[in-house]
Amino acid sequence: MLYSEKVLDHFSNPRNVGEIEDADAVGEVGNAKCGDIMKMYLKIDGDTITDVKFKTFGCGAAIATSSIATEMIKGKKISEALKLSNKAVIEALDGLPPAKIHCSVLAEQAVKAALSDYYRKQGIDPTPIVGEIGDCEACHG
Amino acid sequence: MSRYIYADNAATTPVSEPVLEAMLPFLKEEYGNPSSIYQKGRAALAAIEHARVQTANALGCEPGEIYFTGCGSEADNWALKAAVLALAKKGKTHLITTVFEHHAILHTAQKLERLGCQVTYLPVSPEGLVDPADVAAAIRPETALVSVMYANNEIGTIQPIAEIGAICRERGIWFHTDAVQAVGNVEIDVKAQNIDMLSLSAHKFHGPKGVGALYLRRGIAIPNLLDGGGQERGHRAGTENVASIVGLGRAIELACDPAAIARKREHLTPLRDRIIAAALELPHTRLNGDPVKRLPGTINLSFEGVEGESLLLMLDLNGIAASSGSACTSGSLDPSHVLLALGLTHDVAHGSLRLSLAEDITEEEADYIIETIPTVVARLRAMSPLWEKIVKAEQ
């Protein structure tokens, strides 16, 4: 199994690691049994994501996909962040091994879970906007 | 990179200089086919027979009881499938093995099950040991074979092989052991230990990859692995891999010299235990497998809140090559069946690390491993939401 240079770079120097104490939204996906948990913290001003931090328990790909996903949504409009797809995450990392595709799905879901939390805190039902956040296909446990 | 410590010797070892030297003539001028009657053929045949003597001496058996194979997995497959084929006509279609065998045994046993055999998978203790009493209790009139690994490949625990051998011999049941991890680490005497079949693999003890052997006690008649020519006394047809067999012979001679085994044990045991003790100073860290009944160079640790593959990658970036029982390194979602068999939960099993030390590791290299592990674990735990939960639960 070969990781691209980009994956190794984001794994060894992950961007935006940590927590935001007064975060406007927090999303967590995955579970310990499967070996991946991603937690994403957002700071939102108006319709703009002004800051992002993450914490991830998982393999090298899980850490790299979390890291690049934070870079891809930081400073962006919520509407743009909602469009972040796992395919875009894979492309930005110059590819992922087939067994690691689920890590990119998890990264997309972590962003969506955090934005859902944001809407819920505003008293808005997030489902029509964000959609259902299903279980990662790979996780049946 | 200034420093690189290879601590994955349970995965494979480099071919040693004397082994390479022994092999080279058979890749160059001595290219004869061992089945040919002229000088070049005879030289190749003599070399294979010399390797057979070297292998037999290492195990305490007769040269005629050694059959060279393509690898350890091949020897395992052959032993199980052939034992069942040989004994099925007597109504013996029951196998006894353990839950924590190498996949070469487990997947073969599962295939035999699908073909109609009954298989008992014995449990192991939380320390990773098989209880001989469990073997005795599982034997039935229709039991064909007992197969218990000599030393576990992931956690390194050494099984009570002589006791299991005595039970099987007394009950008239064939006993096979997968000794792939044991050869060169412990003294093996197949006669004294009542072993009927034993699998080994050259690349685990500084021989080349792609060659192994099955010891088959004289008097045990099992079907051929490959039908064809008369190679390996008709049991495994196909022109022999002469250079590799020669390499296996030289490697096993060097590795199983009692003085070499003692030297390795005396050098590695204190270093192994020092690394273990240092790692266990970290909170929420456990040693997997019995602390004493283990291979001199094999260490298996679990660090809660950390995932094994990221641990390996970060150790690699710091110049240490190791292995893990993490699901992420195997392409499956479940973590190691060995660690689950010990009773570890999935999340703890995901964070495991196997270090298997080379016999020439220095004190200074062991110190580097001891310094590096806490740094790497701390870095990964600092970014782990699971670790955050563990810490909060404690407060």
Coordinates of C-alpha atoms in Angstrom, one line a residue, chain B residues 56-391:
Chain B
A56 CA 17.7 -32.4 10.0
N57 CA 20.6 -31.7 12.4
A58 CA 18.9 -28.4 13.5
L59 CA 15.6 -30.2 14.3
G60 CA 17.0 -33.5 15.7
C61 CA 15.6 -35.7 13.0
E62 CA 16.8 -37.8 10.0
P63 CA 17.5 -36.1 6.7
G64 CA 15.0 -38.4 5.1
E65 CA 12.3 -36.7 7.2
I66 CA 12.8 -33.3 5.6
Y67 CA 10.9 -32.1 2.6
F68 CA 11.7 -28.7 1.1
T69 CA 8.8 -26.5 0.1
G70 CA 8.2 -23.0 -1.4
C71 CA 7.5 -21.3 1.9
G72 CA 6.1 -21.8 5.4
S73 CA 2.5 -21.4 4.3
E74 CA 3.0 -24.2 1.8
A75 CA 4.3 -26.5 4.5
D76 CA 1.3 -25.6 6.7
N77 CA -1.2 -26.2 3.9
W78 CA 0.4 -29.5 3.0
A79 CA 0.4 -30.8 6.6
L80 CA -3.2 -30.1 7.3
K81 CA -4.7 -31.0 4.0
A82 CA -2.6 -34.2 3.6
A83 CA -3.3 -35.4 7.1
V84 CA -7.0 -35.2 6.5
L85 CA -6.7 -36.8 3.1
A86 CA -4.6 -39.6 4.6
L87 CA -6.9 -40.3 7.5
A88 CA -10.4 -39.5 6.1
K89 CA -10.7 -43.1 4.8
K90 CA -10.4 -44.2 8.4
G91 CA -13.2 -41.9 9.4
K92 CA -10.9 -39.4 11.0
T93 CA -12.0 -36.0 9.8
H94 CA -11.6 -33.9 13.0
L95 CA -8.9 -31.3 13.4
I96 CA -7.8 -29.5 16.5
T97 CA -6.1 -26.2 16.2
T98 CA -6.2 -22.8 18.0
V99 CA -7.9 -19.5 17.5
F100 CA -4.7 -17.5 17.2
E101 CA -2.8 -19.5 14.5
H102 CA -1.3 -17.8 11.5
H103 CA -3.7 -17.5 8.6
A104 CA -1.8 -20.2 6.7
I105 CA -3.3 -22.6 9.3
L106 CA -6.6 -20.8 10.1
H107 CA -7.7 -20.3 6.5
T108 CA -6.7 -23.9 5.6
A109 CA -8.7 -25.3 8.5
Q110 CA -11.6 -23.1 7.5
K111 CA -11.4 -24.5 4.0
L112 CA -11.3 -28.1 5.3
E113 CA -14.4 -27.2 7.4
R114 CA -16.2 -26.1 4.3
L115 CA -15.3 -29.5 2.7
G116 CA -16.9 -31.4 5.6
C117 CA -14.2 -31.7 8.3
Q118 CA -14.9 -30.8 11.9
V119 CA -12.5 -28.3 13.4
T120 CA -12.0 -27.4 17.1
Y121 CA -10.4 -24.0 17.6
L122 CA -9.0 -24.0 21.1
P123 CA -9.0 -20.8 23.0
V124 CA -5.9 -19.2 24.4
S125 CA -5.4 -17.6 27.9
P126 CA -5.3 -13.8 28.2
E127 CA -1.5 -14.3 28.3
G128 CA -1.6 -15.9 24.9
L129 CA -0.9 -19.5 26.0
V130 CA -2.6 -22.7 24.9
D131 CA -3.5 -25.1 27.8
P132 CA -2.4 -28.7 27.1
A133 CA -5.4 -29.9 29.1
D134 CA -7.6 -28.2 26.5
V135 CA -5.9 -30.2 23.8
A136 CA -6.4 -33.5 25.7
A137 CA -10.1 -32.7 26.3
A138 CA -10.7 -31.9 22.6
I139 CA -9.4 -35.1 21.3
R140 CA -12.1 -37.4 19.9
P141 CA -12.0 -40.9 18.3
E142 CA -12.2 -39.2 14.9
T143 CA -9.4 -36.7 15.5
A144 CA -6.9 -36.8 12.7
L145 CA -4.5 -34.0 13.6
V146 CA -3.6 -31.5 16.3
S147 CA -1.9 -28.3 15.0
V148 CA -0.6 -25.8 17.5
M149 CA 1.9 -23.1 16.6
Y150 CA 5.2 -23.2 18.4
A151 CA 5.5 -19.4 18.9
N152 CA 2.8 -16.9 18.0
N153 CA 3.9 -14.5 15.2
E154 CA 2.2 -11.4 16.5
I155 CA 2.8 -11.6 20.3
G156 CA 5.7 -14.0 20.4
T157 CA 4.3 -16.3 23.1
I158 CA 5.9 -19.8 23.2
Q159 CA 3.5 -22.7 23.6
P160 CA 4.0 -25.8 25.7
I161 CA 4.9 -27.9 22.6
A162 CA 6.5 -30.8 24.4
E163 CA 3.5 -31.3 26.7
I164 CA 1.1 -31.2 23.8
G165 CA 3.3 -33.6 21.8
A166 CA 3.3 -36.0 24.7
I167 CA -0.5 -36.0 24.9
C168 CA -0.8 -36.5 21.2
R169 CA 1.7 -39.3 21.1
E170 CA 0.0 -41.1 24.0
R171 CA -3.4 -40.8 22.3
G172 CA -2.0 -41.8 18.9
I173 CA -2.9 -38.5 17.2
W174 CA -0.6 -36.8 14.7
F175 CA 0.8 -33.5 16.0
H176 CA 1.8 -30.7 13.7
T177 CA 3.4 -27.4 14.7
D178 CA 3.9 -24.2 12.7
A179 CA 7.4 -23.3 14.0
V180 CA 8.0 -20.5 11.5
Q181 CA 8.7 -18.0 14.3
A182 CA 10.4 -20.4 16.6
V183 CA 13.3 -21.7 14.5
G184 CA 16.5 -20.0 15.5
N185 CA 14.9 -18.6 18.7
V186 CA 14.4 -21.8 20.8
E187 CA 16.0 -25.2 20.8
I188 CA 13.8 -27.6 18.9
D189 CA 14.1 -31.4 19.2
V190 CA 11.3 -33.0 17.3
K191 CA 12.0 -36.5 18.7
A192 CA 12.1 -35.5 22.3
Q193 CA 9.1 -33.2 21.9
N194 CA 7.0 -35.8 20.0
I195 CA 6.4 -33.6 17.0
D196 CA 5.2 -35.5 13.9
M197 CA 5.2 -32.6 11.5
L198 CA 6.8 -29.1 11.6
S199 CA 6.7 -26.2 9.2
L200 CA 9.5 -23.7 8.9
S201 CA 10.5 -20.8 6.6
A202 CA 14.0 -19.7 5.7
H203 CA 13.6 -16.0 5.5
K204 CA 12.7 -15.7 9.2
F205 CA 16.3 -16.7 10.1
H206 CA 18.5 -14.9 7.6
G207 CA 17.8 -17.3 4.7
P208 CA 16.2 -16.3 1.4
K209 CA 12.5 -15.8 0.8
G210 CA 10.6 -18.4 -1.2
V211 CA 11.8 -21.5 0.5
G212 CA 10.6 -23.5 3.5
A213 CA 10.4 -27.0 4.7
L214 CA 8.1 -29.6 6.3
Y215 CA 9.5 -32.1 8.7
L216 CA 7.5 -35.3 8.4
R217 CA 8.2 -38.1 10.8
R218 CA 9.1 -41.4 9.2
G219 CA 6.2 -43.7 9.2
I220 CA 3.6 -41.0 8.5
A221 CA 2.3 -41.6 5.0
I222 CA 0.6 -38.5 3.6
P223 CA -0.4 -37.7 0.0
N224 CA 2.0 -35.8 -2.3
L225 CA 1.9 -32.1 -2.3
L226 CA 2.7 -31.9 -6.1
D227 CA 2.5 -34.9 -8.4
G228 CA 5.0 -35.1 -11.2
G229 CA 8.7 -36.0 -11.2
G230 CA 10.5 -37.7 -8.4
Q231 CA 11.8 -34.6 -6.6
E232 CA 11.6 -34.7 -2.7
R233 CA 11.1 -38.4 -2.9
G234 CA 8.1 -38.0 -5.1
H235 CA 6.2 -35.8 -2.6
R236 CA 6.8 -32.4 -4.1
A237 CA 7.5 -32.6 -7.8
G238 CA 9.1 -29.8 -9.7
T239 CA 12.8 -28.8 -10.2
E240 CA 14.2 -27.8 -6.9
N241 CA 15.1 -24.2 -6.1
V242 CA 18.7 -25.3 -5.5
A243 CA 20.2 -22.0 -4.5
S244 CA 17.4 -21.2 -2.0
I245 CA 17.5 -24.7 -0.5
V246 CA 21.3 -24.3 -0.1
G247 CA 20.6 -21.0 1.6
L248 CA 18.0 -22.5 3.9
G249 CA 20.5 -25.2 4.9
R250 CA 23.3 -22.8 5.7
A251 CA 20.9 -20.4 7.5
I252 CA 19.4 -23.0 9.7
E253 CA 22.8 -24.4 10.6
L254 CA 23.9 -21.0 11.8
A255 CA 20.6 -20.0 13.4
C256 CA 20.0 -23.3 15.3
D257 CA 23.6 -23.8 16.6
P258 CA 22.8 -24.0 20.4
A259 CA 25.5 -21.5 21.2
A260 CA 23.9 -19.0 18.7
I261 CA 20.5 -19.5 20.2
A262 CA 21.9 -19.0 23.7
R263 CA 23.8 -15.9 22.6
K264 CA 20.7 -14.4 21.0
R265 CA 18.6 -15.1 24.0
E266 CA 21.1 -13.6 26.4
H267 CA 21.6 -10.5 24.3
L268 CA 18.0 -9.8 23.4
T269 CA 16.1 -10.8 26.6
P270 CA 17.3 -7.9 28.8
L271 CA 17.0 -5.4 25.9
R272 CA 13.4 -6.6 25.2
D273 CA 12.5 -6.4 28.8
R274 CA 14.0 -2.9 29.1
I275 CA 11.9 -1.6 26.1
I276 CA 8.8 -3.3 27.6
A277 CA 9.4 -1.7 31.1
A278 CA 9.9 1.7 29.6
A279 CA 6.8 1.5 27.4
L280 CA 4.7 0.3 30.3
E281 CA 5.5 3.5 32.2
L282 CA 3.1 5.3 29.7
P283 CA -0.5 5.4 31.0
H284 CA -3.1 3.1 29.4
T285 CA -0.5 0.9 27.9
R286 CA -0.3 -2.9 28.0
L287 CA 2.0 -5.7 27.0
N288 CA 0.2 -8.4 25.0
G289 CA 1.3 -11.9 25.8
D290 CA 3.0 -13.6 28.7
P291 CA 6.0 -11.5 29.9
V292 CA 8.3 -14.5 30.3
K293 CA 7.2 -17.3 27.9
R294 CA 7.9 -15.2 24.8
L295 CA 10.5 -15.1 22.0
P296 CA 13.6 -13.2 23.0
G297 CA 13.1 -10.4 20.5
T298 CA 9.3 -10.0 20.1
I299 CA 7.4 -7.3 21.9
N300 CA 3.7 -6.5 21.4
L301 CA 2.2 -3.4 23.1
S302 CA -1.2 -1.7 23.0
F303 CA -1.4 2.1 23.4
E304 CA -5.0 3.2 24.1
G305 CA -6.3 6.1 22.2
V306 CA -3.8 5.6 19.3
E307 CA -4.3 3.8 16.1
G308 CA -1.7 1.3 15.0
E309 CA -1.1 2.3 11.4
S310 CA -0.5 6.0 12.3
L311 CA 1.9 4.7 15.0
L312 CA 3.9 2.7 12.5
L313 CA 4.0 5.6 10.0
M314 CA 5.2 8.0 12.6
L315 CA 7.8 5.5 13.9
D316 CA 8.9 5.1 10.3
L317 CA 9.3 8.9 10.0
N318 CA 11.5 8.6 13.1
G319 CA 13.6 5.8 11.6
I320 CA 12.1 2.8 13.2
A321 CA 10.5 0.0 11.1
A322 CA 7.9 -2.0 13.1
S323 CA 4.5 -3.7 12.6
S324 CA 1.0 -3.6 14.0
G325 CA -2.1 -5.8 14.5
S326 CA -4.1 -2.8 13.4
A327 CA -6.9 -3.5 10.9
C328 CA -5.6 -0.6 8.8
T329 CA -2.4 -2.4 7.9
S330 CA -4.2 -5.6 6.7
G331 CA -6.9 -4.0 4.6
S332 CA -9.6 -5.5 6.7
L333 CA -11.8 -3.7 9.2
D334 CA -11.2 -6.0 12.1
P335 CA -8.1 -5.7 14.1
S336 CA -5.8 -8.7 14.7
H337 CA -7.6 -12.0 15.5
V338 CA -4.7 -12.8 17.8
L339 CA -5.3 -9.7 20.0
L340 CA -9.0 -10.2 20.0
A341 CA -8.4 -13.9 21.1
L342 CA -6.5 -12.5 24.1
G343 CA -9.7 -10.6 25.1
L344 CA -8.7 -7.1 23.9
T345 CA -11.5 -4.9 22.8
H346 CA -11.5 -3.6 19.2
D347 CA -10.4 -0.1 20.1
V348 CA -7.5 -1.3 22.2
A349 CA -6.5 -3.9 19.6
H350 CA -6.4 -1.1 16.9
G351 CA -3.6 0.6 18.8
S352 CA -1.1 -2.2 18.9
L353 CA 2.6 -2.3 18.0
R354 CA 4.9 -5.2 17.3
L355 CA 8.6 -4.7 17.6
S356 CA 10.7 -7.7 16.7
L357 CA 14.4 -7.1 17.4
A358 CA 17.4 -8.2 15.3
E359 CA 20.0 -10.2 17.2
D360 CA 22.6 -7.5 16.5
I361 CA 20.6 -4.6 17.9
T362 CA 22.8 -2.4 20.1
E363 CA 22.1 -1.0 23.6
E364 CA 22.1 2.5 22.0
E365 CA 19.5 1.5 19.4
A366 CA 17.3 0.1 22.2
D367 CA 17.7 3.4 24.0
Y368 CA 16.6 5.2 20.8
I369 CA 13.5 3.0 20.6
I370 CA 12.8 3.7 24.3
E371 CA 13.1 7.5 23.7
T372 CA 11.1 7.6 20.5
I373 CA 8.0 5.6 21.5
P374 CA 6.7 8.0 24.2
T375 CA 7.2 11.0 21.9
V376 CA 5.3 9.4 19.0
V377 CA 2.6 8.1 21.3
A378 CA 2.2 11.5 23.0
R379 CA 2.0 13.3 19.6
L380 CA -0.7 11.0 18.3
R381 CA -2.6 11.0 21.6
A382 CA -2.6 14.8 21.6
M383 CA -4.6 14.8 18.3
S384 CA -6.9 11.8 19.3
P385 CA -10.5 12.5 20.3
L386 CA -10.5 8.9 21.7
W387 CA -7.6 9.7 24.1
E388 CA -9.5 12.9 25.1
K389 CA -12.5 10.7 26.1
I390 CA -10.2 8.3 28.1
V391 CA -8.7 11.1 30.0

